[in-house]
Amino acid sequence: MTEPVDLAADAGEVREDGPPAGLWAKMKADPEYAPEHLAIEAVTRLGPRMAAELEKLKGQNPGAPADALASMIVYRYVNQSRLSGAVGGAVPVAGALLDVGVLAWTQARMVLMLAANFGLDPAHPDRAVDLLVLQGMHKYTQTARTALAVARGREHIEALLPAQRPEMRKVLVRLGLKLAQMAGVRAVKKMAAKLIPGAAIILGSVTNGNATRALGGRAITLYRRPPMPIPHQLPPGAVRNS
């Protein structure tokens, strides 16, 4: 019988649209800071690609305003998120872990493309802060910055020797719950059940789509620039009251 740990270890290779293998290794080694590791990797790897994707979308829709493009972007990634809920043929722990990892990665693509759509650099380190705040991992930008700095530092520290590492199933469950929280899966008890062998299979497409749509709305609200106020025109000779 295939061990769930084996599939999870190769998760980055199983799904090309999800986190790369190196990121899976970082998150497994440091599950508590998995969202921070994912945000850093997403901005580095996906930022330039999302800028190019936006230019392609603009070329396909010449003259479309930013709000219309934003709706197209959210629609695209909601559909992709729904598809990521259809992972099959995997044991429960690895299957659920794979799904939430792909979902969080897909959502990062969407947020970075929305940032580019509203005139921000999707490859700027501040986008990692945005991701963590938008996805509810941190309430304030400063705490998100601090957590990202800690995660970057921990990448270079072997905090746990092999003999001291906790039992791998517990690591995977912890990692799955952190990624589920990042992806907006608020039903933690349901997610926990999916991570228990013999329980329900993976996240449903509706859950994935709803979480991504909600995140897209928050990102648009954050990145959309408010219109410039129109100065009030006074009649000639009139005096403005201070």
mmCIF file of C-alpha atoms in Angstrom:
data_model
loop_
_atom_site.group_PDB
_atom_site.id
_atom_site.type_symbol
_atom_site.label_atom_id
_atom_site.label_comp_id
_atom_site.label_asym_id
_atom_site.label_seq_id
_atom_site.Cartn_x
_atom_site.Cartn_y
_atom_site.Cartn_z
ATOM 1 C CA MET A 1 0.000 0.000 0.000
ATOM 2 C CA THR A 2 1.325 3.433 -0.954
ATOM 3 C CA GLU A 3 2.405 5.538 1.986
ATOM 4 C CA PRO A 4 0.868 9.022 2.139
ATOM 5 C CA VAL A 5 4.214 10.480 3.072
ATOM 6 C CA ASP A 6 5.725 9.315 -0.221
ATOM 7 C CA LEU A 7 3.119 11.052 -2.351
ATOM 8 C CA ALA A 8 3.284 14.221 -0.310
ATOM 9 C CA ALA A 9 7.053 14.270 -0.735
ATOM 10 C CA ASP A 10 6.596 14.241 -4.517
ATOM 11 C CA ALA A 11 3.613 16.583 -4.509
ATOM 12 C CA GLY A 12 5.451 19.344 -6.323
ATOM 13 C CA GLU A 13 6.085 16.954 -9.211
ATOM 14 C CA VAL A 14 2.605 15.429 -9.259
ATOM 15 C CA ARG A 15 0.848 18.728 -10.027
ATOM 16 C CA GLU A 16 2.697 21.096 -12.344
ATOM 17 C CA ASP A 17 0.172 23.855 -11.623
ATOM 18 C CA GLY A 18 0.925 23.727 -7.909
ATOM 19 C CA PRO A 19 3.849 24.592 -5.646
ATOM 20 C CA PRO A 20 7.241 23.392 -6.952
ATOM 21 C CA ALA A 21 8.986 20.485 -5.286
ATOM 22 C CA GLY A 22 11.496 22.699 -3.503
ATOM 23 C CA LEU A 23 8.703 24.687 -1.879
ATOM 24 C CA TRP A 24 6.967 21.530 -0.681
ATOM 25 C CA ALA A 25 10.237 20.539 0.996
ATOM 26 C CA LYS A 26 10.502 23.912 2.752
ATOM 27 C CA MET A 27 6.895 23.755 3.941
ATOM 28 C CA LYS A 28 7.230 20.200 5.230
ATOM 29 C CA ALA A 29 10.396 21.138 7.096
ATOM 30 C CA ASP A 30 8.758 24.229 8.602
ATOM 31 C CA PRO A 31 4.941 23.772 8.504
ATOM 32 C CA GLU A 32 4.273 26.543 11.031
ATOM 33 C CA TYR A 33 5.581 29.087 8.510
ATOM 34 C CA ALA A 34 4.252 27.324 5.416
ATOM 35 C CA PRO A 35 2.082 30.310 4.325
ATOM 36 C CA GLU A 36 5.065 32.641 4.557
ATOM 37 C CA HIS A 37 7.260 30.277 2.535
ATOM 38 C CA LEU A 38 4.534 29.957 -0.090
ATOM 39 C CA ALA A 39 4.022 33.736 -0.309
ATOM 40 C CA ILE A 40 7.755 34.370 -0.760
ATOM 41 C CA GLU A 41 8.081 31.687 -3.427
ATOM 42 C CA ALA A 42 4.945 32.810 -5.248
ATOM 43 C CA VAL A 43 6.091 36.423 -5.561
ATOM 44 C CA THR A 44 9.551 35.344 -6.727
ATOM 45 C CA ARG A 45 8.430 32.719 -9.214
ATOM 46 C CA LEU A 46 4.997 33.898 -10.291
ATOM 47 C CA GLY A 47 5.291 37.684 -10.134
ATOM 48 C CA PRO A 48 6.992 38.181 -13.521
ATOM 49 C CA ARG A 49 4.791 35.528 -15.115
ATOM 50 C CA MET A 50 1.616 37.197 -13.917
ATOM 51 C CA ALA A 51 2.720 40.507 -15.419
ATOM 52 C CA ALA A 52 3.157 38.702 -18.750
ATOM 53 C CA GLU A 53 -0.208 36.969 -18.340
ATOM 54 C CA LEU A 54 -1.868 40.331 -17.813
ATOM 55 C CA GLU A 55 -0.352 41.726 -21.012
ATOM 56 C CA LYS A 56 -1.653 38.687 -22.857
ATOM 57 C CA LEU A 57 -5.133 39.218 -21.429
ATOM 58 C CA LYS A 58 -5.053 42.887 -22.405
ATOM 59 C CA GLY A 59 -4.070 41.922 -25.930
ATOM 60 C CA GLN A 60 -7.070 39.610 -26.117
ATOM 61 C CA ASN A 61 -9.367 42.348 -24.806
ATOM 62 C CA PRO A 62 -8.105 45.649 -26.259
ATOM 63 C CA GLY A 63 -9.464 48.705 -24.526
ATOM 64 C CA ALA A 64 -11.007 46.777 -21.636
ATOM 65 C CA PRO A 65 -10.964 48.829 -18.404
ATOM 66 C CA ALA A 66 -9.166 47.560 -15.324
ATOM 67 C CA ASP A 67 -12.379 46.588 -13.535
ATOM 68 C CA ALA A 68 -13.495 44.446 -16.478
ATOM 69 C CA LEU A 69 -10.099 42.768 -16.650
ATOM 70 C CA ALA A 70 -10.239 42.151 -12.898
ATOM 71 C CA SER A 71 -13.548 40.337 -13.288
ATOM 72 C CA MET A 72 -12.033 38.176 -16.033
ATOM 73 C CA ILE A 73 -9.048 37.358 -13.839
ATOM 74 C CA VAL A 74 -11.192 36.316 -10.889
ATOM 75 C CA TYR A 75 -13.457 34.249 -13.157
ATOM 76 C CA ARG A 76 -10.414 32.443 -14.596
ATOM 77 C CA TYR A 77 -8.941 31.507 -11.250
ATOM 78 C CA VAL A 78 -12.239 30.586 -9.625
ATOM 79 C CA ASN A 79 -12.656 28.009 -12.396
ATOM 80 C CA GLN A 80 -9.103 26.778 -11.919
ATOM 81 C CA SER A 81 -9.690 26.496 -8.170
ATOM 82 C CA ARG A 82 -12.768 24.391 -8.765
ATOM 83 C CA LEU A 83 -10.763 22.025 -10.923
ATOM 84 C CA SER A 84 -8.113 21.686 -8.232
ATOM 85 C CA GLY A 85 -10.794 20.178 -6.002
ATOM 86 C CA ALA A 86 -11.012 17.177 -8.282
ATOM 87 C CA VAL A 87 -7.697 15.575 -7.365
ATOM 88 C CA GLY A 88 -8.194 11.834 -7.351
ATOM 89 C CA GLY A 89 -6.317 8.594 -7.042
ATOM 90 C CA ALA A 90 -4.398 9.672 -3.955
ATOM 91 C CA VAL A 91 -4.471 8.490 -0.400
ATOM 92 C CA PRO A 92 -6.482 10.829 1.876
ATOM 93 C CA VAL A 93 -3.674 12.674 3.663
ATOM 94 C CA ALA A 94 -1.547 13.352 0.604
ATOM 95 C CA GLY A 95 -4.579 14.020 -1.576
ATOM 96 C CA ALA A 96 -5.964 16.684 0.739
ATOM 97 C CA LEU A 97 -2.534 18.200 1.293
ATOM 98 C CA LEU A 98 -1.960 18.343 -2.451
ATOM 99 C CA ASP A 99 -5.322 19.989 -3.038
ATOM 100 C CA VAL A 100 -4.910 22.800 -0.538
ATOM 101 C CA GLY A 101 -1.355 23.419 -1.748
ATOM 102 C CA VAL A 102 -2.512 23.720 -5.360
ATOM 103 C CA LEU A 103 -5.425 25.897 -4.246
ATOM 104 C CA ALA A 104 -3.221 28.310 -2.284
ATOM 105 C CA TRP A 105 -0.778 28.504 -5.209
ATOM 106 C CA THR A 106 -3.621 29.173 -7.677
ATOM 107 C CA GLN A 107 -4.980 31.914 -5.439
ATOM 108 C CA ALA A 108 -1.528 33.510 -5.264
ATOM 109 C CA ARG A 109 -1.444 33.640 -9.065
ATOM 110 C CA MET A 110 -4.779 35.436 -9.063
ATOM 111 C CA VAL A 111 -3.796 38.007 -6.426
ATOM 112 C CA LEU A 112 -0.515 38.811 -8.169
ATOM 113 C CA MET A 113 -2.247 39.223 -11.522
ATOM 114 C CA LEU A 114 -4.822 41.525 -9.936
ATOM 115 C CA ALA A 115 -2.014 43.591 -8.434
ATOM 116 C CA ALA A 116 -0.454 43.974 -11.881
ATOM 117 C CA ASN A 117 -3.852 44.861 -13.320
ATOM 118 C CA PHE A 118 -4.147 47.820 -10.958
ATOM 119 C CA GLY A 119 -0.645 49.105 -11.640
ATOM 120 C CA LEU A 120 1.428 47.426 -8.924
ATOM 121 C CA ASP A 121 4.554 45.343 -9.423
ATOM 122 C CA PRO A 122 3.528 41.689 -8.860
ATOM 123 C CA ALA A 123 7.168 40.741 -8.207
ATOM 124 C CA HIS A 124 7.724 43.314 -5.451
ATOM 125 C CA PRO A 125 8.349 41.821 -1.984
ATOM 126 C CA ASP A 126 5.392 43.797 -0.633
ATOM 127 C CA ARG A 127 3.091 41.479 -2.585
ATOM 128 C CA ALA A 128 4.054 38.673 -0.195
ATOM 129 C CA VAL A 129 2.801 40.885 2.638
ATOM 130 C CA ASP A 130 -0.404 41.508 0.690
ATOM 131 C CA LEU A 131 -0.950 37.794 0.171
ATOM 132 C CA LEU A 132 -0.686 36.996 3.865
ATOM 133 C CA VAL A 133 -2.982 39.844 4.929
ATOM 134 C CA LEU A 134 -5.559 39.219 2.188
ATOM 135 C CA GLN A 135 -5.633 35.517 3.019
ATOM 136 C CA GLY A 136 -6.165 36.260 6.692
ATOM 137 C CA MET A 137 -2.908 34.827 7.955
ATOM 138 C CA HIS A 138 -2.003 38.153 9.575
ATOM 139 C CA LYS A 139 -4.212 41.068 10.493
ATOM 140 C CA TYR A 140 -1.583 43.768 10.098
ATOM 141 C CA THR A 141 1.080 44.375 7.472
ATOM 142 C CA GLN A 142 3.809 44.773 10.085
ATOM 143 C CA THR A 143 3.152 41.389 11.644
ATOM 144 C CA ALA A 144 3.142 39.878 8.155
ATOM 145 C CA ARG A 145 6.511 41.506 7.421
ATOM 146 C CA THR A 146 7.916 40.136 10.660
ATOM 147 C CA ALA A 147 6.662 36.626 9.916
ATOM 148 C CA LEU A 148 8.149 36.759 6.420
ATOM 149 C CA ALA A 149 11.508 37.834 7.849
ATOM 150 C CA VAL A 150 11.394 34.940 10.326
ATOM 151 C CA ALA A 151 10.524 32.474 7.551
ATOM 152 C CA ARG A 152 13.411 33.714 5.406
ATOM 153 C CA GLY A 153 15.781 33.261 8.334
ATOM 154 C CA ARG A 154 14.527 29.787 9.102
ATOM 155 C CA GLU A 155 15.257 28.639 5.559
ATOM 156 C CA HIS A 156 18.952 28.719 6.409
ATOM 157 C CA ILE A 157 18.727 27.060 9.815
ATOM 158 C CA GLU A 158 18.534 23.331 10.454
ATOM 159 C CA ALA A 159 16.373 23.801 13.540
ATOM 160 C CA LEU A 160 15.545 20.113 13.886
ATOM 161 C CA LEU A 161 17.909 17.189 13.530
ATOM 162 C CA PRO A 162 16.429 14.105 11.817
ATOM 163 C CA ALA A 163 16.210 12.215 15.097
ATOM 164 C CA GLN A 164 14.275 15.069 16.656
ATOM 165 C CA ARG A 165 11.710 15.507 13.902
ATOM 166 C CA PRO A 166 8.094 14.864 14.901
ATOM 167 C CA GLU A 167 6.173 11.951 13.419
ATOM 168 C CA MET A 168 5.618 12.743 9.720
ATOM 169 C CA ARG A 169 1.855 12.286 9.688
ATOM 170 C CA LYS A 170 1.532 14.976 12.352
ATOM 171 C CA VAL A 171 3.748 17.262 10.264
ATOM 172 C CA LEU A 172 1.565 16.717 7.191
ATOM 173 C CA VAL A 173 -1.640 17.311 9.127
ATOM 174 C CA ARG A 174 -0.230 20.556 10.536
ATOM 175 C CA LEU A 175 0.933 21.614 7.089
ATOM 176 C CA GLY A 176 -2.454 20.793 5.594
ATOM 177 C CA LEU A 177 -4.293 22.830 8.187
ATOM 178 C CA LYS A 178 -2.020 25.842 7.700
ATOM 179 C CA LEU A 179 -2.466 25.716 3.926
ATOM 180 C CA ALA A 180 -6.213 25.271 4.319
ATOM 181 C CA GLN A 181 -6.319 28.367 6.493
ATOM 182 C CA MET A 182 -4.287 30.268 3.902
ATOM 183 C CA ALA A 183 -6.569 29.149 1.067
ATOM 184 C CA GLY A 184 -9.631 30.373 2.937
ATOM 185 C CA VAL A 185 -10.996 26.988 3.958
ATOM 186 C CA ARG A 186 -12.550 28.037 7.231
ATOM 187 C CA ALA A 187 -14.175 24.711 8.068
ATOM 188 C CA VAL A 188 -11.144 23.459 9.965
ATOM 189 C CA LYS A 189 -12.976 20.466 11.403
ATOM 190 C CA LYS A 190 -13.937 19.319 7.916
ATOM 191 C CA MET A 191 -10.381 19.800 6.733
ATOM 192 C CA ALA A 192 -9.093 17.816 9.680
ATOM 193 C CA ALA A 193 -11.488 15.007 8.791
ATOM 194 C CA LYS A 194 -10.141 14.953 5.250
ATOM 195 C CA LEU A 195 -6.643 14.525 6.619
ATOM 196 C CA ILE A 196 -7.607 11.457 8.635
ATOM 197 C CA PRO A 197 -7.202 8.158 6.737
ATOM 198 C CA GLY A 198 -10.556 6.636 5.838
ATOM 199 C CA ALA A 199 -12.439 9.921 6.130
ATOM 200 C CA ALA A 200 -13.936 12.006 3.332
ATOM 201 C CA ILE A 201 -11.850 12.604 0.213
ATOM 202 C CA ILE A 202 -10.549 16.051 -0.691
ATOM 203 C CA LEU A 203 -11.995 19.537 -0.772
ATOM 204 C CA GLY A 204 -14.954 20.036 -3.071
ATOM 205 C CA SER A 205 -14.874 22.283 -6.097
ATOM 206 C CA VAL A 206 -17.604 24.541 -4.671
ATOM 207 C CA THR A 207 -15.618 25.193 -1.495
ATOM 208 C CA ASN A 208 -12.499 25.976 -3.496
ATOM 209 C CA GLY A 209 -14.322 28.270 -5.892
ATOM 210 C CA ASN A 210 -16.103 30.211 -3.170
ATOM 211 C CA ALA A 211 -12.891 30.777 -1.224
ATOM 212 C CA THR A 212 -11.100 32.016 -4.339
ATOM 213 C CA ARG A 213 -13.940 34.314 -5.349
ATOM 214 C CA ALA A 214 -14.007 35.890 -1.881
ATOM 215 C CA LEU A 215 -10.232 36.399 -1.969
ATOM 216 C CA GLY A 216 -10.494 37.986 -5.400
ATOM 217 C CA GLY A 217 -13.025 40.486 -4.096
ATOM 218 C CA ARG A 218 -10.753 41.463 -1.223
ATOM 219 C CA ALA A 219 -7.783 41.854 -3.559
ATOM 220 C CA ILE A 220 -9.742 44.097 -5.933
ATOM 221 C CA THR A 221 -10.819 46.257 -3.001
ATOM 222 C CA LEU A 222 -7.204 46.544 -1.845
ATOM 223 C CA TYR A 223 -5.638 47.243 -5.227
ATOM 224 C CA ARG A 224 -8.263 49.344 -6.958
ATOM 225 C CA ARG A 225 -7.238 52.964 -6.828
ATOM 226 C CA PRO A 226 -10.076 55.279 -5.762
ATOM 227 C CA PRO A 227 -11.050 57.851 -8.392
ATOM 228 C CA MET A 228 -9.535 61.284 -8.009
ATOM 229 C CA PRO A 229 -12.033 63.717 -6.486
ATOM 230 C CA ILE A 230 -13.372 66.286 -8.948
ATOM 231 C CA PRO A 231 -12.728 69.791 -7.600
ATOM 232 C CA HIS A 232 -15.816 71.876 -7.137
ATOM 233 C CA GLN A 233 -15.947 74.629 -9.725
ATOM 234 C CA LEU A 234 -17.051 77.995 -8.332
ATOM 235 C CA PRO A 235 -18.739 80.613 -10.489
ATOM 236 C CA PRO A 236 -16.493 83.458 -11.644
ATOM 237 C CA GLY A 237 -16.024 86.054 -8.896
ATOM 238 C CA ALA A 238 -17.236 83.752 -6.143
ATOM 239 C CA VAL A 239 -15.193 83.426 -2.946
ATOM 240 C CA ARG A 240 -14.523 79.959 -1.477
ATOM 241 C CA ASN A 241 -15.311 79.706 2.250
ATOM 242 C CA SER A 242 -12.395 78.242 4.220
#
